[in-house]
Coordinates of C-alpha atoms and ligand atoms in Angstrom, one line a residue:
T1 CA 184.2 -5.6 59.0
D2 CA 182.9 -9.1 59.0
W3 CA 184.5 -10.6 62.1
T4 CA 184.8 -14.2 61.0
R5 CA 186.5 -16.6 63.4
E6 CA 189.4 -16.7 61.0
L7 CA 189.9 -12.9 61.1
R8 CA 189.6 -12.8 64.9
Y9 CA 192.4 -15.4 65.2
T10 CA 194.6 -13.9 62.5
P11 CA 198.2 -13.6 64.0
Y12 CA 199.1 -10.1 65.0
A13 CA 202.0 -10.1 62.6
D14 CA 199.7 -10.6 59.6
W15 CA 197.8 -7.3 60.1
P16 CA 199.0 -4.5 57.8
E17 CA 201.5 -2.1 59.2
G18 CA 199.8 1.1 60.4
Y19 CA 196.5 -0.6 61.0
Q20 CA 196.8 -0.5 64.8
E21 CA 198.0 3.2 64.6
S22 CA 194.8 4.1 62.8
L23 CA 192.7 2.5 65.6
R24 CA 194.8 4.3 68.2
K25 CA 194.2 7.7 66.5
S26 CA 190.5 7.0 66.3
Q27 CA 190.3 6.2 70.1
A28 CA 192.4 9.3 70.9
A29 CA 190.0 11.5 69.0
S30 CA 186.9 10.0 70.5
D31 CA 184.4 12.3 72.3
W32 CA 184.0 9.3 74.6
R33 CA 187.6 8.9 75.5
A34 CA 188.0 8.9 79.3
A35 CA 190.4 11.2 81.1
Y36 CA 191.2 9.1 84.2
H37 CA 189.9 5.6 83.5
I38 CA 192.0 3.0 81.7
Q39 CA 190.8 2.4 78.1
P40 CA 192.5 0.6 75.2
A41 CA 194.4 2.6 72.6
G42 CA 192.1 1.0 69.9
G43 CA 190.9 -2.5 70.0
L44 CA 189.0 -4.3 72.8
L45 CA 189.8 -4.4 76.5
N46 CA 188.1 -6.9 78.9
D47 CA 189.0 -8.5 82.2
P48 CA 191.5 -7.0 84.6
N49 CA 194.3 -9.6 85.1
G50 CA 197.4 -9.9 87.3
F51 CA 196.6 -7.1 89.7
S52 CA 199.4 -7.0 92.2
Y53 CA 202.1 -5.0 93.9
F54 CA 205.6 -5.9 92.7
N55 CA 208.9 -4.1 92.2
G56 CA 207.8 -1.1 94.1
Q57 CA 204.8 -0.5 91.8
W58 CA 201.2 -1.5 91.3
Q59 CA 200.9 -3.9 88.3
L60 CA 197.7 -4.3 86.4
F61 CA 197.2 -6.2 83.2
Y62 CA 194.1 -6.5 81.1
Q63 CA 192.6 -8.8 78.4
Y64 CA 193.4 -7.1 75.1
Y65 CA 192.6 -7.7 71.5
P66 CA 194.5 -5.0 69.5
Y67 CA 192.9 -5.1 66.1
G68 CA 189.2 -4.3 66.6
P69 CA 186.3 -3.8 69.0
V70 CA 185.6 -7.6 69.2
H71 CA 186.8 -10.6 71.2
G72 CA 189.6 -11.8 69.0
L73 CA 193.1 -13.2 69.7
K74 CA 193.7 -12.1 73.3
S75 CA 196.9 -11.0 75.1
W76 CA 197.7 -9.5 78.5
Y77 CA 198.4 -5.8 78.2
Q78 CA 200.4 -4.3 81.0
M79 CA 200.0 -1.1 83.0
T80 CA 202.0 0.0 86.1
S81 CA 201.4 2.7 88.7
D82 CA 202.8 4.3 91.7
N83 CA 199.5 5.5 93.1
L84 CA 196.6 3.3 91.7
V85 CA 195.5 6.4 89.8
D86 CA 198.1 7.3 87.2
W87 CA 198.8 4.3 85.0
Q88 CA 201.7 4.0 82.6
D89 CA 201.4 1.9 79.5
Q90 CA 203.9 -1.0 79.3
G91 CA 202.5 -2.5 76.2
L92 CA 201.7 -6.2 75.4
A93 CA 202.9 -8.5 78.0
L94 CA 201.8 -12.1 77.5
Q95 CA 201.1 -13.0 73.9
P96 CA 199.5 -16.0 72.3
D97 CA 202.7 -17.5 70.9
T98 CA 202.9 -21.1 72.2
P99 CA 200.9 -24.3 71.4
Y100 CA 199.3 -24.0 74.8
D101 CA 197.9 -20.5 74.3
S102 CA 197.7 -20.3 70.5
H103 CA 194.1 -18.9 70.5
G104 CA 194.4 -16.5 73.4
V105 CA 196.2 -15.8 76.6
Y106 CA 193.1 -15.7 78.8
S107 CA 192.5 -14.3 82.2
G108 CA 194.6 -15.0 85.3
S109 CA 196.3 -13.4 88.3
A110 CA 199.7 -12.6 89.8
L111 CA 201.6 -13.3 93.0
P112 CA 205.0 -11.9 94.0
V113 CA 207.4 -14.8 94.7
G114 CA 211.0 -14.0 95.7
D115 CA 212.2 -11.2 93.4
K116 CA 209.8 -12.1 90.6
L117 CA 206.1 -11.8 89.8
F118 CA 204.5 -15.2 89.1
L119 CA 201.7 -14.9 86.5
M120 CA 199.2 -17.6 86.1
Y121 CA 196.8 -17.6 83.2
T122 CA 194.6 -19.8 81.0
G123 CA 195.9 -20.8 77.6
N124 CA 193.0 -21.0 75.2
V125 CA 193.4 -23.3 72.2
R126 CA 191.1 -24.3 69.4
D127 CA 191.8 -27.6 67.8
V128 CA 191.4 -28.4 64.1
D129 CA 187.6 -28.8 64.5
G130 CA 187.4 -25.5 66.3
D131 CA 186.8 -27.2 69.7
R132 CA 188.2 -25.6 72.8
E133 CA 191.2 -26.9 74.7
T134 CA 192.3 -25.3 78.0
Y135 CA 195.6 -25.3 79.8
Q136 CA 196.6 -23.5 83.0
M137 CA 200.0 -21.9 82.4
G138 CA 202.6 -19.8 84.2
A139 CA 205.2 -17.1 83.5
W140 CA 207.7 -15.1 85.4
L141 CA 208.0 -11.3 85.2
A142 CA 211.4 -10.2 86.4
Q143 CA 212.4 -6.8 87.9
D144 CA 213.8 -5.7 84.6
G145 CA 210.4 -6.2 82.9
Q146 CA 211.4 -9.4 81.0
I147 CA 208.7 -12.1 80.9
E148 CA 209.6 -15.7 80.6
K149 CA 206.8 -18.3 80.0
I150 CA 207.1 -21.6 81.8
D151 CA 207.0 -24.2 79.0
Q152 CA 205.1 -26.9 80.8
V153 CA 201.4 -27.2 81.4
L154 CA 200.7 -26.5 85.1
I155 CA 197.1 -27.9 85.2
H156 CA 195.3 -29.9 82.6
Q157 CA 191.5 -30.1 82.2
P158 CA 190.3 -32.4 85.1
Q159 CA 188.1 -35.4 84.6
G160 CA 184.4 -34.7 85.0
Y161 CA 184.7 -31.1 83.8
T162 CA 184.5 -29.5 80.4
A163 CA 187.1 -27.3 78.6
D164 CA 185.3 -24.2 80.1
F165 CA 187.9 -24.3 82.8
R166 CA 189.7 -21.0 83.3
D167 CA 190.7 -17.8 85.1
P168 CA 193.0 -19.0 88.0
Q169 CA 193.3 -16.7 91.0
I170 CA 196.5 -17.4 92.9
F171 CA 197.1 -16.7 96.5
R172 CA 199.4 -17.9 99.3
R173 CA 198.2 -19.5 102.5
A174 CA 200.2 -21.2 105.3
G175 CA 203.3 -21.8 103.2
Q176 CA 201.4 -23.2 100.2
Y177 CA 200.1 -21.8 97.0
W178 CA 196.4 -22.1 96.1
I179 CA 194.2 -21.2 93.2
C180 CA 190.5 -20.8 92.7
I181 CA 189.4 -21.4 89.2
G182 CA 186.2 -21.3 87.2
A183 CA 184.8 -24.5 85.9
Q184 CA 181.9 -26.4 84.4
T185 CA 180.9 -30.0 85.1
V186 CA 180.2 -32.3 82.2
N187 CA 176.5 -31.9 83.3
R188 CA 176.9 -28.2 82.5
E189 CA 176.9 -26.9 86.0
G190 CA 179.1 -24.0 87.2
R191 CA 181.7 -24.7 89.8
V192 CA 184.7 -23.1 91.5
L193 CA 187.6 -25.6 91.9
M194 CA 190.5 -25.2 94.2
Y195 CA 194.1 -26.5 93.7
K196 CA 197.2 -26.3 95.8
S197 CA 200.9 -26.5 95.2
D198 CA 204.2 -26.4 97.1
D199 CA 206.3 -25.2 94.2
L200 CA 204.0 -23.5 91.7
L201 CA 204.7 -26.3 89.1
N202 CA 203.0 -29.3 90.5
W203 CA 199.4 -28.7 91.4
E204 CA 196.9 -31.0 93.1
M205 CA 193.2 -30.6 93.0
A206 CA 191.9 -29.9 96.5
G207 CA 188.3 -30.0 95.6
E208 CA 185.2 -28.0 94.8
L209 CA 184.6 -24.8 96.7
D210 CA 181.4 -25.3 98.8
L211 CA 179.4 -22.1 98.9
G212 CA 176.3 -23.6 100.4
Q213 CA 174.7 -22.9 97.0
A214 CA 173.6 -25.5 94.6
D215 CA 173.0 -23.2 91.6
L216 CA 176.0 -21.5 90.2
G217 CA 174.6 -21.3 86.7
Y218 CA 176.1 -23.3 83.8
M219 CA 179.6 -21.8 84.1
V220 CA 181.6 -19.7 86.6
E221 CA 184.1 -17.2 85.3
C222 CA 186.7 -15.1 87.1
P223 CA 186.3 -16.4 90.7
N224 CA 188.3 -14.5 93.5
L225 CA 188.5 -15.7 97.1
V226 CA 189.6 -12.9 99.4
F227 CA 189.5 -12.6 103.2
I228 CA 188.3 -9.4 104.8
D229 CA 188.6 -9.3 108.6
D230 CA 189.2 -13.1 108.4
Q231 CA 185.8 -13.6 106.6
P232 CA 185.9 -15.3 103.2
V233 CA 184.4 -13.3 100.3
L234 CA 184.0 -15.0 96.9
I235 CA 183.5 -12.5 94.0
F236 CA 182.6 -14.4 90.8
C237 CA 180.7 -14.4 87.6
P238 CA 178.1 -17.2 87.4
Q239 CA 176.7 -17.4 83.9
G240 CA 173.1 -18.6 83.3
L241 CA 172.2 -18.2 86.9
D242 CA 168.5 -18.9 87.7
Q243 CA 166.6 -15.7 88.5
E244 CA 165.1 -17.6 91.4
T245 CA 168.6 -18.0 92.9
A246 CA 169.3 -14.3 92.6
A247 CA 167.6 -11.5 90.7
Y248 CA 169.9 -9.7 88.2
A249 CA 169.2 -7.5 85.2
N250 CA 172.3 -7.7 83.0
I251 CA 173.1 -10.6 80.6
Y252 CA 175.5 -12.0 83.2
P253 CA 175.9 -10.9 86.8
N254 CA 179.1 -10.3 88.9
M255 CA 178.1 -11.7 92.3
Y256 CA 179.5 -12.1 95.8
I257 CA 179.0 -14.4 98.8
V258 CA 180.3 -13.7 102.3
G259 CA 181.0 -16.4 104.8
R260 CA 181.3 -16.1 108.6
A261 CA 184.5 -18.2 108.4
F262 CA 186.2 -20.6 106.0
D263 CA 186.6 -24.3 106.7
W264 CA 189.9 -25.3 105.0
D265 CA 189.3 -29.0 105.5
K266 CA 186.0 -29.0 103.7
L267 CA 186.8 -26.0 101.5
A268 CA 183.5 -24.6 102.6
F269 CA 182.0 -21.2 103.5
V270 CA 180.7 -21.4 107.1
D271 CA 177.2 -19.7 107.2
P272 CA 177.3 -18.3 103.7
S273 CA 175.3 -15.3 102.8
P274 CA 172.9 -15.3 99.9
M275 CA 174.4 -14.3 96.6
Q276 CA 174.4 -10.6 96.0
L277 CA 175.2 -8.3 93.2
V278 CA 178.6 -6.6 93.2
D279 CA 177.1 -3.7 91.2
Q280 CA 173.6 -2.5 90.5
G281 CA 174.4 -0.7 87.2
F282 CA 174.5 -1.7 83.6
D283 CA 178.0 -2.9 82.7
L284 CA 180.3 -4.4 85.3
Y285 CA 182.0 -7.8 85.2
A286 CA 185.0 -9.9 85.9
S287 CA 186.1 -8.0 89.0
Q288 CA 189.5 -8.9 90.2
A289 CA 190.1 -8.6 94.0
I290 CA 193.5 -8.9 95.8
Q291 CA 194.9 -8.7 99.3
A292 CA 197.2 -5.8 98.9
P293 CA 200.5 -5.8 100.9
D294 CA 199.3 -2.8 102.9
G295 CA 196.4 -4.9 104.3
R296 CA 193.7 -3.5 102.1
V297 CA 191.5 -5.6 99.9
L298 CA 191.4 -3.9 96.5
A299 CA 189.3 -4.5 93.4
V300 CA 189.1 -3.4 89.8
S301 CA 186.5 -4.5 87.3
W302 CA 185.8 -4.6 83.6
L303 CA 183.3 -2.0 82.6
G304 CA 181.7 -4.2 79.9
L305 CA 179.9 -7.5 79.6
P306 CA 180.5 -10.6 77.5
D307 CA 178.3 -11.1 74.4
M308 CA 177.2 -7.5 74.3
P309 CA 178.3 -5.2 71.5
A310 CA 179.9 -1.8 72.3
V311 CA 178.5 1.6 71.3
T312 CA 182.1 2.6 70.5
A313 CA 182.6 -0.3 68.0
E314 CA 182.2 2.1 65.1
E315 CA 185.3 3.9 66.4
G316 CA 187.3 0.7 66.5
W317 CA 187.6 0.3 70.3
A318 CA 185.6 -1.0 73.2
H319 CA 185.4 -0.9 77.0
S320 CA 187.2 0.4 80.0
L321 CA 188.4 -0.6 83.5
S322 CA 186.8 0.7 86.6
L323 CA 188.5 2.9 89.2
V324 CA 190.3 0.9 91.9
K325 CA 188.1 0.3 94.9
E326 CA 188.7 -0.7 98.5
L327 CA 186.5 -3.5 99.8
T328 CA 185.4 -3.7 103.4
L329 CA 182.7 -5.6 105.3
V330 CA 180.0 -3.9 107.4
D331 CA 177.6 -6.2 109.1
G332 CA 178.3 -9.0 106.5
R333 CA 177.7 -6.7 103.5
L334 CA 180.4 -5.8 101.0
Y335 CA 181.2 -2.0 100.9
Q336 CA 183.1 -0.6 98.0
R337 CA 184.7 2.8 98.2
P338 CA 187.0 4.5 95.6
V339 CA 190.5 4.3 97.0
D340 CA 191.7 7.4 98.9
E341 CA 194.5 7.8 96.4
L342 CA 192.0 9.1 93.9
H343 CA 191.9 12.4 95.8
V344 CA 195.1 13.4 93.9
L345 CA 192.8 14.0 90.9
R346 CA 191.0 16.8 92.7
Q347 CA 191.5 20.3 91.3
D348 CA 189.2 23.3 91.8
S349 CA 186.1 22.7 93.8
S350 CA 182.8 24.4 94.5
D351 CA 180.1 23.9 97.2
F352 CA 176.3 24.0 96.5
S353 CA 173.2 24.1 98.6
L354 CA 169.8 24.1 96.8
D355 CA 166.1 24.0 97.4
L356 CA 164.9 21.6 94.8
A357 CA 161.5 23.2 94.6
E358 CA 163.0 26.1 92.7
G359 CA 162.8 24.2 89.4
R360 CA 165.5 22.7 87.2
Q361 CA 168.9 24.0 88.5
S362 CA 172.4 23.1 87.5
L363 CA 175.1 22.0 89.9
P364 CA 178.3 24.0 89.6
S365 CA 180.1 22.9 86.5
L366 CA 183.9 23.0 86.8
C367 CA 185.1 20.6 84.2
A368 CA 182.3 19.3 82.1
G369 CA 182.1 15.5 82.1
Q370 CA 185.2 15.2 84.2
E371 CA 184.2 15.7 87.8
E372 CA 183.7 14.1 91.2
I373 CA 180.4 15.2 92.8
Q374 CA 179.4 14.5 96.4
I375 CA 175.7 14.9 97.0
H376 CA 173.7 15.0 100.3
L377 CA 170.0 14.7 99.9
A378 CA 167.8 15.4 103.0
P379 CA 165.3 12.8 104.1
G380 CA 162.1 13.0 102.2
S381 CA 163.7 14.5 99.0
K382 CA 162.2 13.4 95.8
G383 CA 163.3 14.2 92.3
R384 CA 165.8 13.6 89.5
L385 CA 169.4 14.2 88.9
E386 CA 170.3 14.5 85.2
L387 CA 173.8 13.6 84.2
F388 CA 175.7 14.4 81.0
A389 CA 173.0 17.0 80.1
A390 CA 173.0 20.1 78.0
A391 CA 171.0 23.2 79.1
D392 CA 168.2 22.6 76.7
A393 CA 168.2 18.8 76.7
E394 CA 167.6 15.9 79.0
G395 CA 170.6 14.1 80.6
A396 CA 172.0 11.1 78.9
V397 CA 171.3 9.3 82.2
V398 CA 168.9 10.2 84.9
L399 CA 169.2 9.2 88.5
A400 CA 165.7 9.4 90.1
F401 CA 165.4 9.4 93.9
D402 CA 162.4 9.0 96.2
L403 CA 163.8 9.0 99.8
E404 CA 160.4 8.7 101.4
A405 CA 159.7 5.4 99.6
G406 CA 163.4 4.4 99.6
Q407 CA 163.9 4.1 95.8
L408 CA 166.8 4.9 93.6
T409 CA 166.6 4.4 89.8
L410 CA 169.2 4.8 87.1
E411 CA 167.9 5.2 83.6
Q412 CA 169.7 5.5 80.3
T413 CA 167.7 8.0 78.2
A414 CA 167.5 8.7 74.5
A415 CA 169.8 11.7 75.0
G416 CA 172.6 9.2 75.1
V417 CA 173.5 6.7 72.4
R418 CA 172.3 3.2 73.5
M419 CA 172.6 -0.2 71.9
A420 CA 169.3 -1.9 71.3
S421 CA 169.2 -4.1 74.4
D422 CA 167.0 -7.0 75.6
Y423 CA 168.1 -6.1 79.1
G424 CA 166.3 -2.7 79.4
Y425 CA 167.5 0.8 80.1
Q426 CA 166.6 1.1 83.8
R427 CA 168.1 -0.3 87.0
A428 CA 166.6 0.2 90.4
L429 CA 167.6 -0.4 94.0
D430 CA 165.9 -0.1 97.3
L431 CA 167.2 2.3 100.0
P432 CA 166.3 2.3 103.6
A433 CA 163.0 4.3 103.5
G434 CA 162.8 7.7 105.1
Q435 CA 166.5 8.4 105.4
A436 CA 169.0 10.9 103.9
L437 CA 171.0 9.8 100.9
N438 CA 174.7 10.4 100.3
L439 CA 176.1 9.9 96.8
T440 CA 179.6 10.1 95.4
L441 CA 179.7 10.3 91.6
Y442 CA 182.6 10.0 89.3
L443 CA 181.9 11.3 85.8
D444 CA 184.5 10.7 83.1
H445 CA 183.1 11.6 79.6
S446 CA 181.6 8.2 78.9
L447 CA 181.7 6.6 82.3
L448 CA 179.7 7.0 85.5
E449 CA 180.5 5.4 88.8
I450 CA 178.1 6.0 91.6
F451 CA 178.8 5.1 95.2
V452 CA 175.7 5.0 97.4
N453 CA 175.9 5.8 101.2
G454 CA 179.6 5.4 101.6
G455 CA 179.9 2.4 99.3
E456 CA 177.0 0.2 100.5
E457 CA 175.9 -0.1 96.9
T458 CA 177.5 0.9 93.6
L459 CA 175.9 1.7 90.3
T460 CA 178.3 1.7 87.4
T461 CA 177.6 2.4 83.8
P462 CA 179.0 3.6 80.5
V463 CA 177.2 6.7 79.2
Y464 CA 177.4 7.9 75.6
P465 CA 176.2 11.5 75.4
R466 CA 175.2 12.5 71.9
S467 CA 177.1 15.8 72.1
K468 CA 180.5 16.6 73.6
E469 CA 178.8 19.7 75.2
A470 CA 176.5 17.5 77.2
G471 CA 178.5 17.6 80.4
Q472 CA 176.3 19.5 82.9
T473 CA 174.5 18.1 85.9
Y474 CA 170.9 19.3 86.7
I475 CA 168.6 18.5 89.5
Q476 CA 164.9 19.1 90.2
G477 CA 162.2 17.9 92.5
S478 CA 161.4 18.6 96.1
G479 CA 163.5 18.7 99.2
Q480 CA 167.0 19.9 100.0
V481 CA 170.4 19.1 98.4
S482 CA 173.9 20.1 99.3
G483 CA 177.3 19.0 98.3
Q484 CA 180.6 19.7 96.5
V485 CA 181.9 19.4 93.0
W486 CA 185.6 18.9 92.1
A487 CA 187.1 19.3 88.7
L488 CA 189.3 16.2 88.2
R489 CA 192.6 16.2 86.3
A490 CA 193.4 13.6 83.7
M491 CA 195.5 10.6 84.4
E492 CA 199.3 11.3 84.1
Ligands
LIG501 C1 185.5 -13.2 81.1 C2 186.3 -14.1 80.1 C3 187.1 -15.0 80.9 C4 188.2 -15.4 79.9 C5 188.4 -14.0 79.2 C6 188.8 -14.1 77.8 O1 185.1 -12.0 80.5 O2 185.4 -14.8 79.3 O3 186.4 -16.2 81.4 O4 189.4 -15.8 80.5 O5 187.2 -13.3 79.3 O6 189.1 -12.9 77.3

């Protein structure tokens, strides 16, 4: 298919009947279909939106283009869950059907207000010349599932900024409503703006968020301001960030900054940390973080990147959402752990304890490609863990460790299908030298989430094994390894 702009913006109703069904079937039959991660039933998924707890359930929406593996006319697609693990499909929620969102219902967030859920999103519009217009819009989701859009613009593009102004994150503070929103100055510099409101309809610009950081690239997407132990944490996507400001290897990074405190008069982070990567892997972006009513700070991310084609495009679908993670701060660093609820996926399990010097050995395999693996490597161990491997072939990804030197390297190998990429096939991170290493791995057919040392770092990547049989885990090297493998059930 030649995905011209016209085709991408073709109204949903103009697609032939049965077309979506053919994409759905193709995704359902894919060897790369995940068992317990959210993927689109055909078409393209991107940012998580509207993550919240409402009506006795977790609500999670995502950016969705139903008719192909490309960024076309976007809607919000709705999922609900009782446990953050098993997600039920609720279908299209917000659709591009007004003059203020005619070319896409773009990313946004949700906040329970009274007995309704307030949804705030960016309406994307292309004018007759194809130029972008942007409108911040709202809608109400009622307990019976009905959605009603508010037919007035809540926030217009402000003076001094371009139409790249989007992705409002709404929260409540001291009796007022606030948003953080991604923006670009007319000089093409990225910014995060803050607005406040008493009634959700009338919004006043409060100012630019001061992160003690001059370089935020040329545009900021998907900012989230959350508070962990009263410390502010901004999780955001600065595009075009200078490598001098912060080193990153993907096309665009998802970054965070932690402050010691937040100055509400100046909208400033007090003693901001340097910018740091949310994830050290290949494909994670647009994380959405929320203060959950149970006191936790939870986050979920898009496992994909803007402006990068998907390996699965030939099957008519693209991308996934991450597992839900709990965020905490330890000594000013962000820790990310899979939520405890995920333990409900655990089925049979098996322990292992191996001397790595005995050659290439397999870890117990209980449910090929659909497992949780906890691994403890003794100090000084050195070697490689091959994931999504067959007995006679290399793994589709290799995790190399050298604990003496304090190095961990994730490499996509030719045993997996890879897109030609200018961004390389290897990601490395430093570990404290000379120490043991604890890893928690979630394998889900075409997805790998790695949690390092209790969530101090994460490495997340899609993996596309060339064969459905390639679901074993092998290890070799020198040193001692022990751990446990669980078969995981599919999402219900
Ligand atoms: C980030 C993003 C957002 C935008 C949405 C459109 O991936 O570009 O800035 O709202 O995707 O789908």
